[in-house]
Short mmCIF file of C-alpha atoms in Angstrom, two decimals:
data_model
loop_
_atom_site.label_atom_id
_atom_site.label_comp_id
_atom_site.label_asym_id
_atom_site.label_seq_id
_atom_site.Cartn_x
_atom_site.Cartn_y
_atom_site.Cartn_z
CA MET A 111 2.13 17.26 30.03
CA LYS A 112 1.36 14.39 32.36
CA ILE A 113 3.46 11.13 32.28
CA THR A 114 3.15 8.25 34.64
CA ILE A 115 6.40 6.15 34.66
CA ASN A 116 5.96 2.57 33.65
CA GLU A 117 7.77 -0.49 34.66
CA GLU A 118 9.99 -0.49 31.56
CA ASN A 119 11.67 2.93 33.02
CA ASN A 120 11.72 2.05 36.62
CA THR A 121 15.02 3.22 38.29
CA PHE A 122 16.03 5.43 35.23
CA ARG A 123 17.24 8.67 35.65
CA LEU A 124 14.40 11.31 35.25
CA ASP A 125 16.09 12.85 32.12
CA LYS A 126 16.44 9.37 30.49
CA ALA A 127 12.90 8.34 31.36
CA LEU A 128 11.46 11.24 29.74
CA SER A 129 13.57 10.80 26.77
CA ASN A 130 12.16 7.11 26.50
CA LEU A 131 8.45 8.22 26.96
CA THR A 132 8.21 11.64 24.99
CA ASP A 133 9.11 12.76 21.42
CA LEU A 134 11.27 15.57 22.92
CA SER A 135 14.96 15.67 22.60
CA ARG A 136 17.25 14.81 25.56
CA THR A 137 18.82 18.29 25.42
CA LEU A 138 15.56 20.10 25.63
CA LEU A 139 14.30 17.92 28.53
CA THR A 140 17.71 18.56 30.42
CA GLU A 141 17.00 22.36 30.09
CA LEU A 142 13.47 21.97 31.41
CA ILE A 143 14.73 19.91 34.49
CA ARG A 144 17.28 22.42 35.05
CA ASP A 145 15.12 25.29 34.91
CA ASP A 146 12.82 23.43 37.66
CA LYS A 147 10.04 23.09 35.30
CA VAL A 148 9.70 19.41 35.70
CA THR A 149 7.95 18.03 38.78
CA VAL A 150 7.62 14.37 40.14
CA ASN A 151 4.67 13.81 42.39
CA SER A 152 4.45 17.57 42.62
CA GLU A 153 7.99 18.04 43.67
CA VAL A 154 10.74 19.57 41.69
CA LYS A 155 13.50 17.00 40.91
CA LYS A 156 16.98 16.99 39.36
CA ALA A 157 17.77 15.10 36.14
CA LYS A 158 19.83 12.50 38.23
CA TYR A 159 16.64 11.52 40.35
CA LYS A 160 15.93 7.83 39.82
CA VAL A 161 12.09 7.54 38.87
CA LYS A 162 9.87 4.67 40.24
CA THR A 163 7.09 2.97 38.69
CA GLY A 164 3.86 5.10 39.03
CA ASP A 165 5.51 8.15 39.59
CA LEU A 166 3.53 11.17 38.20
CA VAL A 167 5.81 13.46 35.90
CA GLU A 168 4.34 16.80 35.02
CA PHE A 169 5.62 19.80 32.93
CA ASP A 170 4.48 22.31 30.44
CA GLU A 171 5.17 21.15 26.74
CA PRO A 172 7.35 23.81 25.19
CA GLU A 173 5.90 25.70 22.10
CA PRO A 174 6.97 23.83 18.94
CA GLU A 175 9.70 25.52 17.01
CA VAL A 176 8.47 27.98 14.42
CA LEU A 177 9.55 27.22 11.11
CA ASP A 178 9.36 29.07 7.94
CA ILE A 179 7.07 26.70 6.03
CA VAL A 180 6.62 27.65 2.37
CA ALA A 181 4.57 26.33 -0.47
CA GLU A 182 6.40 24.33 -2.92
CA ASN A 183 5.60 23.32 -6.49
CA ILE A 184 6.03 19.58 -5.80
CA PRO A 185 3.98 17.21 -7.92
CA LEU A 186 1.07 15.90 -5.89
CA GLU A 187 -1.71 13.33 -6.81
CA ILE A 188 -5.03 14.91 -5.50
CA VAL A 189 -7.24 11.90 -5.63
CA TYR A 190 -10.46 13.95 -4.22
CA GLU A 191 -11.10 17.61 -3.12
CA ASP A 192 -14.31 19.56 -2.20
CA ALA A 193 -14.77 22.71 -0.01
CA ASP A 194 -14.04 20.66 3.25
CA VAL A 195 -11.60 17.83 2.74
CA ALA A 196 -9.09 16.59 0.24
CA VAL A 197 -7.59 13.09 -0.17
CA VAL A 198 -4.01 12.81 -1.62
CA ASN A 199 -1.80 9.96 -2.47
CA LYS A 200 1.60 10.38 -0.82
CA PRO A 201 4.55 8.83 -2.73
CA GLN A 202 6.94 6.75 -0.88
CA GLY A 203 9.95 8.65 0.43
CA MET A 204 8.14 11.86 1.20
CA VAL A 205 8.08 13.18 4.69
CA VAL A 206 4.49 14.09 5.79
CA HIS A 207 5.43 17.36 7.63
CA PRO A 208 8.39 19.53 8.29
CA ALA A 209 10.66 19.37 11.28
CA ALA A 210 13.77 21.05 12.50
CA GLY A 211 16.53 20.39 9.91
CA HIS A 212 14.00 19.24 7.14
CA SER A 213 11.74 22.06 6.46
CA SER A 214 11.35 21.61 2.58
CA GLY A 215 10.32 18.83 0.09
CA THR A 216 7.59 17.56 2.48
CA LEU A 217 3.93 16.72 1.86
CA VAL A 218 2.91 19.90 3.73
CA ASN A 219 5.16 22.06 1.47
CA ALA A 220 3.15 20.39 -1.68
CA VAL A 221 -0.28 20.64 0.05
CA MET A 222 0.23 24.28 0.68
CA TYR A 223 0.88 24.88 -2.92
CA TRP A 224 -1.85 22.80 -4.42
CA ILE A 225 -4.63 23.33 -1.86
CA LYS A 226 -5.18 26.78 -0.62
CA ASP A 227 -7.26 26.56 2.26
CA LEU A 228 -6.20 24.40 5.25
CA SER A 229 -7.32 23.78 8.81
CA SER A 230 -5.18 25.53 11.54
CA ILE A 231 -5.88 23.17 14.42
CA ASN A 232 -2.48 21.65 14.16
CA GLY A 233 -0.43 24.78 13.83
CA VAL A 234 1.74 26.14 11.06
CA VAL A 235 3.98 22.96 10.90
CA ARG A 236 1.17 20.69 10.11
CA PRO A 237 -1.65 22.65 8.23
CA GLY A 238 -4.46 20.46 7.45
CA ILE A 239 -2.74 17.34 8.49
CA VAL A 240 -5.13 14.92 10.36
CA HIS A 241 -2.98 11.94 10.50
CA ARG A 242 0.20 10.83 9.17
CA ILE A 243 2.08 7.81 7.36
CA ASP A 244 5.64 7.08 7.52
CA LYS A 245 8.18 8.62 4.97
CA ASP A 246 8.75 5.46 3.37
CA THR A 247 5.09 4.40 3.32
CA SER A 248 2.85 5.26 0.29
CA GLY A 249 -0.73 5.88 0.10
CA LEU A 250 -3.71 7.89 1.07
CA LEU A 251 -3.94 10.52 3.53
CA MET A 252 -7.08 12.82 4.28
CA ILE A 253 -6.41 16.66 4.49
CA ALA A 254 -8.95 19.04 6.23
CA LYS A 255 -9.63 22.33 4.69
CA ASN A 256 -11.09 23.95 7.69
CA ASP A 257 -11.29 23.50 11.50
CA LYS A 258 -14.69 22.07 11.66
CA ALA A 259 -13.84 19.27 9.05
CA HIS A 260 -10.64 18.65 10.81
CA ALA A 261 -12.43 18.15 14.21
CA SER A 262 -14.84 15.60 12.45
CA LEU A 263 -12.09 13.55 10.76
CA ALA A 264 -9.93 13.56 14.12
CA ALA A 265 -13.05 12.44 16.02
CA GLN A 266 -13.75 9.54 13.55
CA LEU A 267 -10.03 8.47 13.99
CA LYS A 268 -10.38 8.34 17.72
CA ALA A 269 -13.76 6.64 17.55
CA LYS A 270 -12.22 3.85 14.97
CA THR A 271 -15.00 4.52 12.49
CA SER A 272 -12.79 5.55 9.45
CA THR A 273 -11.39 2.91 7.39
CA ARG A 274 -7.70 2.48 6.85
CA ARG A 275 -6.52 -0.46 4.93
CA TYR A 276 -3.03 -1.27 3.89
CA LEU A 277 -1.10 -3.71 1.81
CA ALA A 278 2.32 -5.14 2.77
CA ILE A 279 4.93 -7.78 1.57
CA VAL A 280 6.23 -9.29 4.84
CA HIS A 281 8.86 -11.74 5.48
CA GLY A 282 8.02 -15.47 5.74
CA GLU A 283 4.98 -17.54 5.23
CA ILE A 284 2.21 -16.67 7.60
CA ALA A 285 0.38 -19.83 8.81
CA ASN A 286 -3.06 -18.35 9.49
CA GLU A 287 -5.41 -16.79 6.78
CA ARG A 288 -6.40 -13.89 9.14
CA GLY A 289 -5.77 -12.74 12.70
CA THR A 290 -5.82 -9.87 14.96
CA ILE A 291 -2.71 -8.48 16.79
CA GLU A 292 -3.48 -6.67 19.89
CA ALA A 293 -0.29 -5.58 21.83
CA PRO A 294 0.55 -2.30 23.44
CA ILE A 295 3.11 -0.10 21.67
CA GLY A 296 5.39 2.65 23.33
CA ARG A 297 8.83 3.99 22.65
CA ASN A 298 11.67 1.35 22.87
CA PRO A 299 13.70 2.07 26.07
CA LYS A 300 17.01 1.05 24.36
CA ASP A 301 16.49 2.85 21.16
CA ARG A 302 14.55 6.15 20.89
CA LYS A 303 14.12 5.77 17.01
CA LYS A 304 12.16 2.72 17.57
CA GLN A 305 8.80 1.85 18.95
CA ALA A 306 8.28 -1.60 20.79
CA ILE A 307 5.64 -3.80 22.42
CA VAL A 308 5.94 -2.47 25.94
CA ALA A 309 4.13 -2.89 29.30
CA GLY A 310 2.02 0.27 29.79
CA GLY A 311 2.29 1.26 26.15
CA LYS A 312 -0.73 2.53 24.37
CA ALA A 313 -3.36 0.03 23.07
CA ALA A 314 -2.93 -0.94 19.52
CA VAL A 315 -5.04 -3.21 17.39
CA THR A 316 -4.23 -4.50 13.88
CA HIS A 317 -6.22 -7.09 11.90
CA PHE A 318 -4.44 -8.78 8.88
CA GLU A 319 -5.55 -11.03 6.12
CA VAL A 320 -3.33 -13.29 3.76
CA LEU A 321 -3.83 -12.34 0.11
CA GLU A 322 -1.01 -14.28 -1.47
CA ARG A 323 1.75 -16.56 -0.46
CA PHE A 324 5.23 -17.00 -2.00
CA SER A 325 8.40 -18.90 -0.97
CA ASP A 326 9.69 -16.58 1.73
CA TYR A 327 7.20 -13.72 1.64
CA THR A 328 3.59 -13.08 2.09
CA LEU A 329 1.24 -10.41 0.65
CA VAL A 330 -1.16 -9.21 3.26
CA ALA A 331 -4.07 -6.64 3.65
CA LEU A 332 -3.93 -4.96 7.05
CA GLN A 333 -6.67 -2.92 8.94
CA LEU A 334 -5.99 -0.43 11.56
CA GLU A 335 -8.13 0.02 14.43
CA THR A 336 -5.72 2.29 16.28
CA GLY A 337 -2.82 4.55 14.85
CA ARG A 338 0.19 4.33 16.90
CA THR A 339 3.49 5.18 15.57
CA HIS A 340 5.02 2.46 13.42
CA GLN A 341 2.01 0.39 14.32
CA ILE A 342 1.82 -2.10 11.46
CA ARG A 343 5.72 -2.24 11.30
CA VAL A 344 5.95 -3.15 14.99
CA HIS A 345 3.08 -5.57 15.17
CA MET A 346 4.30 -7.49 12.21
CA ALA A 347 7.98 -7.73 13.43
CA TYR A 348 6.42 -8.88 16.75
CA ILE A 349 4.75 -12.07 15.20
CA GLY A 350 7.81 -12.60 13.33
CA HIS A 351 6.85 -11.40 9.98
CA PRO A 352 8.20 -7.91 9.53
CA VAL A 353 7.56 -5.65 6.45
CA ALA A 354 10.11 -6.31 3.66
CA GLY A 355 12.55 -3.45 3.32
CA ASP A 356 11.75 -2.12 6.77
CA PRO A 357 14.92 -0.13 7.99
CA LEU A 358 14.07 -0.46 11.53
CA TYR A 359 12.35 -3.70 12.30
CA ALA A 360 13.20 -6.08 9.42
CA PRO A 361 16.42 -7.94 8.59
CA SER A 362 19.03 -6.46 6.41
CA LYS A 363 18.67 -9.08 3.71
CA THR A 364 15.45 -8.07 2.01
CA LEU A 365 13.84 -7.64 -1.33
CA ILE A 366 15.40 -4.36 -2.58
CA PRO A 367 17.62 -2.91 0.04
CA ASN A 368 17.53 0.66 0.83
CA ARG A 369 14.59 1.41 -1.03
CA GLY A 370 12.03 1.65 1.74
CA GLN A 371 9.49 -0.75 3.10
CA PHE A 372 6.84 -2.41 1.06
CA LEU A 373 3.88 -0.92 2.73
CA HIS A 374 1.06 0.92 1.00
CA ALA A 375 -2.02 2.86 2.55
CA GLU A 376 -4.31 1.47 -0.19
CA THR A 377 -7.80 2.37 1.23
CA LEU A 378 -9.17 5.29 2.98
CA GLY A 379 -12.96 5.73 4.18
CA PHE A 380 -14.42 8.22 6.21
CA ILE A 381 -17.80 10.15 6.92
CA HIS A 382 -17.97 13.52 5.15
CA PRO A 383 -17.95 16.27 7.81
CA THR A 384 -20.60 18.12 5.92
CA THR A 385 -22.85 15.72 4.00
CA GLU A 386 -22.34 12.87 6.24
CA GLU A 387 -21.98 10.57 3.30
CA PHE A 388 -19.49 7.71 3.69
CA LEU A 389 -16.69 8.29 0.98
CA GLU A 390 -14.15 5.66 0.43
CA PHE A 391 -11.02 5.79 -1.96
CA ARG A 392 -8.60 3.40 -3.09
CA VAL A 393 -5.34 3.66 -5.06
CA PRO A 394 -3.07 1.03 -6.51
CA VAL A 395 0.32 0.07 -5.00
CA PRO A 396 3.34 2.03 -6.67
CA GLU A 397 5.27 0.72 -9.57
CA ILE A 398 8.09 -0.70 -7.32
CA PHE A 399 5.76 -2.47 -5.26
CA ALA A 400 3.79 -3.74 -8.28
CA SER A 401 6.90 -4.88 -10.03
CA GLN A 402 8.25 -6.60 -6.82
CA LEU A 403 5.16 -8.71 -6.79
CA GLU A 404 5.50 -9.83 -10.24
CA LYS A 405 9.12 -10.85 -9.61
CA LEU A 406 7.69 -13.01 -6.66
CA ARG A 407 5.09 -14.61 -8.58
CA GLU A 408 7.49 -15.44 -11.52
CA GLN A 409 9.84 -17.14 -8.90
CA GLU A 410 7.13 -19.71 -7.86
#
């Protein structure tokens, strides 16, 4: 893995900077540095070394922890399935793939039970998983059933030719009918659980359109060009209209506390890996989302 230190992490300790710029734990990074497996500008450095903007940090990413992933008979709505791909409607509150300390009850566990053939490109922890959505986001995900299909779908995501349209209830009344948010996203240097708009972050583009206005909230449709972690949530908070119910980026006073954000992956479209036909799928918002919209309409 190669990482170039950005301005946000200038003068930070090496271990702290890497903790901010990767998904690896501070403990694991400390072990790698202690074992002289991390170099800065081709020189081995200690954890206390103060990095500088532009420093090139290199290390071999450790093999992911091997988890005992088992198929589980968990209810799962399969919207479409053929020999190459499947499209599923993930419920709000379900984690996409297993991780340490959370190895059951995930979408992967359910997919392994209901869909027998899955691609192996992303390893045993993420079989068939081409992309992901957050635990508290509901909606559509594409699943690859073989490696050829996986490569095709992943290439479409990278080329920005697939369609990913979301619906969200956000705080406040958005002034413009539509707009585009283009702001780089990276790990928040002050809070590893969060992403933020940071100089040197990864390019991120989100298009939005207002569908319905309420006194203190707005229903919007959002189209993703890129797929950064927490992209919609970070971008909407950045323009002052965080997703309602978002536990990280929205105010605590919201529509239904502790019930997850009102964000739904409504539409998913892609070119079929084998037939080359463009397929598009749409699912309605879950009941909690629909009922909240009705309450907002009644209050007007």
